[in-house]
Coordinates of C-alpha atoms and ligand atoms in Angstrom, one line a residue:
M1 CA -16.5 -30.6 -9.4
E2 CA -20.2 -31.2 -9.7
L3 CA -22.5 -28.4 -8.6
E4 CA -24.1 -30.2 -5.7
E5 CA -20.8 -31.2 -4.4
F6 CA -19.7 -27.6 -4.7
R7 CA -22.8 -26.4 -2.8
R8 CA -22.1 -28.8 0.1
A9 CA -18.4 -28.0 0.2
A10 CA -19.0 -24.3 0.0
H11 CA -21.4 -24.4 2.9
A12 CA -18.8 -26.3 4.9
V13 CA -16.1 -23.9 4.0
I14 CA -18.2 -20.9 5.0
D15 CA -19.0 -22.6 8.3
R16 CA -15.3 -23.1 8.9
I17 CA -14.6 -19.4 8.1
V18 CA -17.4 -18.3 10.5
K19 CA -15.9 -20.5 13.2
Y20 CA -12.5 -19.0 12.5
R21 CA -13.8 -15.5 12.8
Q22 CA -15.6 -16.4 16.0
D23 CA -12.4 -17.7 17.4
L24 CA -10.7 -14.4 16.5
E25 CA -13.5 -12.4 18.1
A26 CA -13.2 -14.6 21.3
R27 CA -9.4 -13.9 21.2
A28 CA -9.0 -17.7 21.4
L29 CA -6.1 -18.1 18.9
P30 CA -2.4 -17.2 19.3
V31 CA -1.9 -14.2 17.0
Q32 CA 1.2 -15.6 15.5
P33 CA 1.0 -19.3 14.4
R34 CA 3.2 -21.8 16.2
V35 CA 4.9 -23.1 13.1
E36 CA 8.5 -23.8 12.3
P37 CA 10.0 -23.0 8.9
G38 CA 9.4 -25.9 6.6
E39 CA 6.9 -27.6 8.8
I40 CA 3.9 -27.1 6.5
A41 CA 5.7 -28.0 3.3
R42 CA 6.9 -31.2 5.0
A43 CA 3.3 -32.1 5.8
L44 CA 2.3 -31.9 2.1
P45 CA 2.9 -34.8 -0.3
L46 CA 5.9 -34.3 -2.6
A47 CA 3.9 -34.7 -5.8
A48 CA 0.3 -33.8 -6.9
P49 CA -2.3 -36.6 -6.6
E50 CA -3.0 -38.5 -9.8
A51 CA -6.5 -39.6 -8.7
P52 CA -9.1 -37.3 -7.1
E53 CA -9.2 -37.2 -3.3
G54 CA -12.5 -36.9 -1.5
L55 CA -13.4 -33.5 -0.2
P56 CA -13.8 -34.7 3.4
S57 CA -10.1 -35.5 3.6
I58 CA -9.1 -32.2 1.9
L59 CA -11.3 -30.2 4.2
G60 CA -10.0 -32.2 7.1
D61 CA -6.5 -30.8 6.3
L62 CA -7.8 -27.2 6.5
D63 CA -7.4 -26.9 10.3
S64 CA -3.9 -28.3 10.8
L65 CA -2.3 -27.0 7.6
I66 CA -4.1 -23.8 6.8
F67 CA -6.0 -22.2 9.7
D68 CA -3.2 -23.1 12.1
G69 CA -0.5 -22.1 9.6
V70 CA -1.3 -18.5 8.9
M71 CA -0.7 -15.2 10.8
H72 CA -4.0 -14.0 12.1
W73 CA -4.1 -10.6 10.6
Q74 CA -7.7 -10.0 11.6
H75 CA -7.0 -10.9 15.3
P76 CA -8.0 -8.0 17.5
R77 CA -4.5 -8.0 19.1
F78 CA -2.7 -8.0 15.7
F79 CA -0.6 -4.8 15.8
G80 CA 1.9 -5.7 13.2
Y81 CA 2.7 -4.1 9.8
F82 CA -0.5 -2.3 8.9
P83 CA -4.3 -3.0 9.2
S84 CA -5.3 -5.4 6.4
G85 CA -8.8 -5.3 5.0
G86 CA -10.7 -8.5 5.7
G87 CA -14.3 -7.3 6.0
L88 CA -16.8 -10.1 5.5
A89 CA -18.8 -8.1 3.0
S90 CA -15.7 -7.9 0.8
V91 CA -15.1 -11.6 1.2
L92 CA -18.5 -12.1 -0.3
G93 CA -17.6 -9.8 -3.2
D94 CA -14.5 -11.9 -3.8
I95 CA -16.4 -15.1 -3.7
I96 CA -18.9 -13.7 -6.3
S97 CA -16.1 -12.5 -8.5
T98 CA -14.4 -15.8 -8.5
G99 CA -17.7 -17.7 -8.8
L100 CA -18.5 -15.8 -12.0
G101 CA -15.3 -17.2 -13.5
G102 CA -15.1 -14.4 -16.0
V103 CA -12.4 -12.0 -17.2
G104 CA -12.4 -8.3 -17.9
L105 CA -10.5 -7.8 -21.2
S106 CA -12.7 -5.1 -22.6
W107 CA -16.1 -3.6 -21.7
Q108 CA -17.7 -6.2 -23.9
S109 CA -16.0 -9.1 -22.3
S110 CA -17.8 -8.3 -19.0
P111 CA -19.9 -5.1 -19.1
A112 CA -20.9 -5.0 -15.4
L113 CA -17.2 -5.5 -14.4
T114 CA -16.3 -2.3 -16.1
E115 CA -19.3 -0.2 -15.2
V116 CA -19.5 -1.2 -11.5
E117 CA -15.8 -0.3 -11.3
T118 CA -16.3 3.1 -12.8
V119 CA -19.2 3.9 -10.4
M120 CA -17.2 2.5 -7.4
M121 CA -14.2 4.7 -8.2
S122 CA -16.6 7.7 -8.4
W123 CA -18.2 6.8 -5.1
M124 CA -14.8 6.5 -3.5
R125 CA -13.6 9.7 -5.0
E126 CA -16.5 11.6 -3.4
L127 CA -16.0 9.8 -0.1
L128 CA -12.3 10.7 0.0
G129 CA -13.2 14.4 -0.7
L130 CA -11.5 14.5 -4.1
S131 CA -12.9 16.7 -6.9
S132 CA -14.5 15.4 -10.1
A133 CA -11.3 16.2 -11.9
W134 CA -10.0 12.7 -11.0
S135 CA -10.6 9.5 -12.9
G136 CA -10.0 6.2 -11.2
V137 CA -9.2 2.6 -11.8
I138 CA -8.6 -0.3 -9.5
Q139 CA -5.1 -1.7 -9.5
D140 CA -4.1 -4.8 -7.7
T141 CA -1.6 -3.2 -5.3
A142 CA -0.1 0.2 -4.5
S143 CA 3.2 -1.2 -5.8
T144 CA 1.6 -1.6 -9.2
A145 CA 0.0 1.8 -9.1
T146 CA 3.3 3.5 -8.3
L147 CA 5.0 1.6 -11.1
V148 CA 2.2 2.8 -13.5
A149 CA 2.6 6.4 -12.2
L150 CA 6.3 6.3 -12.9
L151 CA 5.8 4.8 -16.3
C152 CA 3.4 7.6 -17.2
A153 CA 5.7 10.2 -15.8
R154 CA 8.6 8.8 -17.8
E155 CA 6.6 8.9 -21.0
R156 CA 5.2 12.4 -20.4
T157 CA 8.7 13.8 -19.8
T158 CA 10.2 12.1 -22.8
G159 CA 7.3 13.0 -25.2
Y160 CA 6.3 9.3 -25.3
S161 CA 9.7 7.9 -26.0
A162 CA 8.3 4.3 -25.7
A163 CA 6.7 4.8 -29.1
H164 CA 10.2 5.4 -30.6
G165 CA 13.6 4.5 -29.1
G166 CA 12.4 4.2 -25.5
L167 CA 14.7 5.3 -22.7
Q168 CA 17.7 4.0 -24.7
G169 CA 17.1 6.8 -27.2
E170 CA 17.1 9.5 -24.5
A171 CA 20.2 11.8 -24.3
A172 CA 19.8 12.8 -20.7
P173 CA 18.9 10.7 -17.7
L174 CA 15.5 11.2 -16.0
V175 CA 15.4 11.7 -12.3
V176 CA 12.9 10.5 -9.6
Y177 CA 12.7 12.2 -6.2
T178 CA 11.4 10.7 -2.9
T179 CA 12.6 10.3 0.7
S180 CA 14.3 7.6 2.7
E181 CA 10.9 7.0 4.4
A182 CA 9.1 6.2 1.1
H183 CA 7.9 2.6 0.7
S184 CA 10.3 0.1 -0.9
S185 CA 7.9 -0.1 -3.8
V186 CA 9.0 3.3 -5.0
L187 CA 12.6 2.2 -5.5
K188 CA 11.4 -1.0 -7.1
A189 CA 9.1 0.9 -9.5
A190 CA 11.9 3.3 -10.4
A191 CA 14.2 0.3 -11.2
L192 CA 11.5 -1.5 -13.2
A193 CA 10.6 1.7 -15.1
G194 CA 14.2 2.0 -16.2
F195 CA 15.3 5.1 -14.3
G196 CA 18.1 3.3 -12.5
R197 CA 18.9 3.6 -8.8
D198 CA 21.5 6.3 -9.6
N199 CA 18.7 8.5 -10.8
V200 CA 16.6 8.3 -7.7
R201 CA 17.3 11.2 -5.3
T202 CA 16.7 10.8 -1.6
V203 CA 15.3 14.2 -0.6
E204 CA 16.2 15.2 2.9
T205 CA 13.5 15.1 5.6
D206 CA 12.7 17.3 8.5
E207 CA 12.6 16.3 12.2
L208 CA 9.1 14.8 11.6
L209 CA 10.5 12.6 8.8
A210 CA 8.6 14.5 6.2
M211 CA 10.1 15.6 2.8
R212 CA 11.6 19.1 2.9
A213 CA 10.1 20.9 -0.2
E214 CA 13.1 23.3 -0.3
A215 CA 15.5 20.4 -0.5
L216 CA 13.4 18.9 -3.3
D217 CA 13.7 22.3 -5.1
E218 CA 17.4 22.3 -4.6
H219 CA 17.8 18.8 -6.0
I220 CA 15.8 19.6 -9.0
R221 CA 17.8 22.7 -9.8
A222 CA 21.1 20.8 -9.3
D223 CA 19.9 18.0 -11.6
R224 CA 18.8 20.5 -14.3
A225 CA 22.2 22.4 -14.0
A226 CA 23.9 19.0 -14.5
G227 CA 21.9 18.4 -17.7
R228 CA 19.6 15.7 -16.2
R229 CA 15.8 15.8 -16.5
P230 CA 13.7 15.9 -13.4
C231 CA 10.8 13.7 -14.0
A232 CA 8.7 12.6 -11.0
V233 CA 8.4 13.0 -7.3
V234 CA 6.7 10.5 -5.0
A235 CA 5.2 12.0 -1.8
T236 CA 3.9 9.8 0.9
V237 CA 0.9 10.5 3.1
G238 CA 1.5 8.0 5.9
T239 CA 4.9 6.4 5.5
T240 CA 5.1 2.7 6.3
N241 CA 7.6 3.0 9.2
T242 CA 6.2 5.9 11.2
T243 CA 3.2 7.3 9.2
A244 CA 5.1 10.5 8.5
I245 CA 3.2 12.9 6.2
D246 CA 5.0 14.7 3.4
P247 CA 3.8 18.3 2.8
V248 CA 1.8 17.7 -0.4
Q249 CA 1.0 21.4 -0.9
A250 CA 4.6 22.6 -0.8
I251 CA 5.8 19.6 -2.9
A252 CA 3.0 20.2 -5.5
E253 CA 4.1 23.8 -5.9
V254 CA 7.7 22.8 -6.7
A255 CA 6.5 19.9 -8.9
G256 CA 4.0 22.2 -10.8
R257 CA 6.6 24.9 -11.4
E258 CA 9.2 22.4 -12.6
N259 CA 6.7 20.3 -14.6
V260 CA 7.6 17.2 -12.6
W261 CA 4.9 14.5 -12.2
L262 CA 3.6 14.3 -8.6
H263 CA 2.5 10.9 -7.4
V264 CA 1.0 10.7 -3.9
D265 CA 1.4 7.4 -2.2
A266 CA -1.5 7.4 0.4
A267 CA -1.6 3.6 0.4
L268 CA -2.3 3.6 4.1
G269 CA -3.1 7.2 5.1
G270 CA -5.6 7.7 2.3
A271 CA -8.3 5.8 4.2
A272 CA -8.2 8.5 6.8
M273 CA -9.5 11.0 4.2
L274 CA -12.9 9.3 4.6
A275 CA -13.2 11.5 7.7
P276 CA -13.1 15.2 6.5
E277 CA -11.1 16.4 9.5
Y278 CA -8.0 14.3 8.3
R279 CA -8.0 15.9 4.8
V280 CA -5.7 18.6 5.9
L281 CA -3.0 15.9 6.0
W282 CA -3.0 15.8 2.2
Q283 CA -3.8 19.4 1.5
G284 CA -2.7 20.2 -2.0
V285 CA -3.5 16.8 -3.3
E286 CA -5.7 18.3 -6.0
Q287 CA -2.5 19.5 -7.7
A288 CA -1.0 16.0 -7.9
D289 CA -1.0 14.0 -11.1
S290 CA -1.8 10.6 -9.5
I291 CA -2.8 9.2 -6.1
V292 CA -3.0 5.7 -4.7
V293 CA -5.1 4.7 -1.8
N294 CA -5.3 1.1 -0.7
A295 CA -8.9 0.1 0.0
H296 CA -7.3 -3.2 1.1
K297 CA -5.5 -1.8 4.1
W298 CA -7.6 0.3 6.5
M299 CA -10.9 0.3 4.7
S300 CA -12.1 -3.3 5.3
V301 CA -11.8 -4.5 1.8
A302 CA -9.9 -7.7 1.3
L303 CA -6.6 -7.7 -0.6
D304 CA -6.3 -6.8 -3.4
C305 CA -7.9 -3.5 -4.2
S306 CA -5.9 -0.3 -4.8
L307 CA -7.7 2.8 -5.8
Y308 CA -5.6 4.6 -8.3
Y309 CA -6.6 8.1 -9.4
V310 CA -5.2 10.2 -12.2
R311 CA -6.0 13.7 -13.4
D312 CA -5.6 12.7 -17.0
P313 CA -6.3 9.1 -18.0
E314 CA -5.0 9.9 -21.5
H315 CA -1.5 9.3 -20.1
L316 CA -2.5 5.8 -19.1
V317 CA -4.0 5.1 -22.5
R318 CA -1.1 6.5 -24.5
V319 CA 1.4 4.4 -22.5
M320 CA -0.5 1.2 -22.0
S321 CA -3.1 0.9 -24.8
T322 CA -3.0 -2.3 -26.8
N323 CA -5.5 -3.0 -29.5
P324 CA -5.0 -6.4 -31.1
S325 CA -7.8 -7.3 -33.5
Y326 CA -9.2 -10.1 -31.3
L327 CA -9.9 -7.5 -28.6
R328 CA -11.6 -4.9 -30.8
T329 CA -15.3 -4.4 -30.5
D330 CA -18.0 -2.2 -32.1
V331 CA -18.5 -0.1 -28.9
D332 CA -14.8 0.7 -28.2
T333 CA -15.3 4.4 -28.9
E334 CA -18.2 4.6 -26.4
V335 CA -16.8 2.7 -23.5
V336 CA -13.8 2.5 -21.1
N337 CA -11.5 -0.4 -21.6
Y338 CA -9.6 -0.7 -18.4
R339 CA -6.9 -2.9 -19.9
D340 CA -5.5 0.4 -21.2
W341 CA -5.3 1.8 -17.7
G342 CA -3.0 -0.7 -16.2
I343 CA -0.4 -3.5 -16.8
P344 CA -2.4 -6.8 -17.0
L345 CA -4.8 -7.6 -19.8
G346 CA -7.2 -9.8 -17.8
R347 CA -8.9 -8.1 -14.9
R348 CA -10.8 -9.6 -11.9
F349 CA -14.1 -8.1 -10.8
R350 CA -12.5 -6.4 -7.8
A351 CA -15.1 -3.7 -7.7
L352 CA -17.5 -6.2 -6.2
K353 CA -15.5 -6.1 -3.0
L354 CA -16.0 -2.4 -2.7
W355 CA -19.7 -2.5 -3.8
L356 CA -20.5 -5.2 -1.2
T357 CA -18.6 -3.3 1.5
L358 CA -20.0 0.1 0.9
R359 CA -23.6 -1.2 0.6
T360 CA -23.5 -3.5 3.7
V361 CA -21.4 -1.4 6.0
G362 CA -22.1 2.2 4.8
A363 CA -19.6 5.0 4.6
E364 CA -20.3 6.3 8.2
A365 CA -19.1 3.0 9.7
L366 CA -15.8 3.3 7.8
R367 CA -15.4 6.8 9.0
A368 CA -16.2 5.8 12.6
R369 CA -13.5 3.1 12.4
I370 CA -10.8 5.6 11.3
R371 CA -11.8 7.9 14.2
R372 CA -11.8 4.9 16.7
D373 CA -8.4 3.7 15.6
C374 CA -6.7 7.1 15.6
G375 CA -8.3 7.7 19.0
N376 CA -6.9 4.4 20.3
A377 CA -3.5 5.2 18.9
R378 CA -3.5 8.6 20.6
W379 CA -4.5 7.0 23.8
L380 CA -1.5 4.6 23.6
A381 CA 0.8 7.5 22.7
D382 CA -0.4 9.3 25.9
Q383 CA 0.4 6.3 28.0
V384 CA 3.8 5.9 26.5
D385 CA 4.5 9.7 27.0
A386 CA 3.5 9.4 30.6
A387 CA 5.5 6.2 31.5
A388 CA 9.0 6.4 32.9
G389 CA 11.6 4.6 30.8
W390 CA 9.4 4.7 27.6
R391 CA 9.9 7.1 24.7
R392 CA 7.7 7.8 21.6
L393 CA 9.9 8.3 18.5
A394 CA 7.5 10.0 16.1
P395 CA 4.2 12.0 16.0
V396 CA 1.0 10.0 15.7
P397 CA -1.0 11.6 12.9
L398 CA -2.8 8.3 12.2
Q399 CA -2.9 4.9 13.9
T400 CA 0.8 3.9 14.3
V401 CA 2.7 4.5 17.5
C402 CA 6.5 4.1 17.4
V403 CA 8.0 3.2 20.8
L404 CA 11.2 2.5 22.6
H405 CA 11.7 1.1 26.1
E406 CA 15.0 2.5 27.4
P407 CA 16.3 0.9 30.6
S408 CA 18.8 3.3 32.1
D409 CA 21.7 0.7 31.8
R410 CA 21.2 0.0 28.0
G411 CA 22.3 2.0 25.0
G412 CA 23.6 1.3 21.5
E413 CA 23.5 -2.4 20.5
A414 CA 22.5 -3.5 24.0
L415 CA 19.4 -1.4 23.6
D416 CA 18.7 -2.9 20.2
R417 CA 19.0 -6.4 21.7
H418 CA 16.6 -5.4 24.5
T419 CA 14.1 -4.0 22.0
L420 CA 14.1 -7.1 19.8
D421 CA 14.0 -9.3 22.8
W422 CA 10.8 -7.9 24.4
C423 CA 9.1 -7.6 21.0
R424 CA 10.0 -11.2 20.1
R425 CA 8.8 -12.5 23.5
I426 CA 5.4 -10.8 23.1
N427 CA 5.1 -12.3 19.6
A428 CA 6.1 -15.7 20.7
S429 CA 3.6 -15.6 23.5
G430 CA 0.8 -15.4 20.9
F431 CA -1.0 -12.8 23.0
A432 CA -0.3 -10.0 20.5
Y433 CA 1.8 -9.3 17.5
L434 CA 4.1 -6.3 16.8
T435 CA 6.7 -5.5 14.2
P436 CA 10.1 -4.1 15.1
S437 CA 11.7 -1.7 12.7
V438 CA 14.7 0.6 12.4
L439 CA 14.8 4.4 12.6
A440 CA 18.0 6.3 12.4
G441 CA 20.0 3.1 12.8
R442 CA 18.2 1.9 16.0
W443 CA 15.6 -0.7 16.5
F444 CA 12.2 0.3 17.8
V445 CA 8.8 -1.2 17.9
R446 CA 5.9 -0.1 15.7
V447 CA 2.4 -0.5 17.1
S448 CA 0.0 -0.4 14.2
V449 CA -3.5 -0.1 15.7
G450 CA -6.6 -0.8 13.6
T451 CA -7.8 -4.2 12.7
E452 CA -11.6 -4.2 12.4
L453 CA -11.9 -6.0 15.8
T454 CA -9.4 -4.0 17.8
E455 CA -11.0 -2.0 20.6
R456 CA -9.6 0.1 23.4
E457 CA -9.5 -2.8 25.7
D458 CA -7.1 -4.6 23.3
V459 CA -4.8 -1.7 23.1
A460 CA -4.9 -1.4 26.9
A461 CA -4.1 -5.2 27.2
L462 CA -1.2 -4.7 24.7
W463 CA 0.2 -1.8 26.7
A464 CA 0.1 -3.9 29.9
I465 CA 2.0 -6.8 28.3
M466 CA 4.5 -4.4 26.7
R467 CA 5.3 -3.0 30.1
T468 CA 5.6 -6.2 32.0
T469 CA 7.5 -8.0 29.2
A470 CA 10.0 -5.1 28.6
E471 CA 10.6 -4.7 32.3
E472 CA 11.1 -8.5 32.8
C473 CA 13.6 -8.4 29.9
A474 CA 15.4 -5.4 31.4
R475 CA 15.8 -7.3 34.7
A476 CA 17.0 -10.5 33.0
Ligands
LIG501 C1 3.0 3.8 2.2 C2 2.9 2.5 1.5 N1 3.0 2.4 0.2 C3 2.9 1.3 -0.5 C4 2.7 0.1 0.1 C5 2.7 -1.2 -0.7 O1 1.4 -1.6 -0.7 P1 1.0 -2.9 -1.7 O2 1.2 -4.1 -0.8 O3 -0.5 -2.6 -2.0 O4 1.8 -2.8 -2.9 C6 2.6 0.1 1.5 C7 2.4 -1.2 2.2 O5 2.8 -1.4 3.4 C8 2.7 1.3 2.2 O6 2.6 1.3 3.6

């Protein structure tokens, strides 16, 4: 593409994005796209074009195929899954990163990429209230960060077995501890890191769905007595289903005593730590070995940007350092080479998304958003608590409210059908979007509050449609 053609097209694309965001602000789009499975694929040609197509026809396809074919995560009445960062400042950072077309392989391959990342991770460390004992690196996702944590834990426990026989040379199995409420990425990481599902213990939770530290202690002792080697515990600050908070302090005490690696998955909840009053929720975090906080969830930064902090980066380097001759430079002893702190070699300039966000928005606005969203979730929780026929299933420490509408004549599977019915009807209406989920074998509806545009009036409008829809379904 010629530069002038790029300039014209880029302006047109930005104009289209602005129009899209205006439509979202005006609440003028159905939150869930009206698309049937296979419909978009059928509208695309079966094979790639041999000859260039003009930009006008390509851009012409944007509306019908792309803008109308995606879930509108930034819609103010999107209450599904979790808040996903889509701040416009971070969009600019992403565009610049891609526009540079470079790759971070070593400090020398892109000095600003490395140094801005180091400074951003230090800014974020301060903003999250973490001490200077932590060093940070940006990973693509929390899933990768948790895999990296388990790889480092595995290597620390085995005296760096990867340099010799690997796990296959180990006499006793290594064990990972977490709860049934942990994100699925923990099980995936344990499988990928070679622990095996049989060696992942599901530690019992209390009535708030938080890990019981005494149960962790008992599991560790039982495993040691059976000749196994306790290796890592993953605690969650803000579980995906209900935002339950594992007691990090009590878990850290067990982990410290037993020399077990403690990884804190604060992918969602970590953003709340921007506001000092929420830091009590991860009290004890300073005693962990690693932490992940997704800037790309509730912090306005566009996917992908996971903040991964470790107490001792040497573990990362010992496990993941590669030093082929073509990557060596004269300054390697003076600089950080982030390829040694994660799995991929080539790195994007993700720090630009944080840099643009923090500079254009400022930390105070990010804190204000956390407080607004938690306040809105608490407001909804109060409405649910006060309404006949409705029940809240879990505490609301952050921004997610877990609800059930229970008509007096429904129980068991009939109640499940009712829950899925009213939730699907709201989603199909396009007015709002919610995700149903399962807790203790029963379906319920998660209301995840907190897109950038979601205000109290949106939560109130959601609550109104929840009541009318659920009651209509109950009568049907
Ligand atoms: C607690 C928790 N951990 C991990 C993840 C996975 O995040 P990612 O998509 O960045 O891998 C999620 C995403 O929902 C989450 O809620």
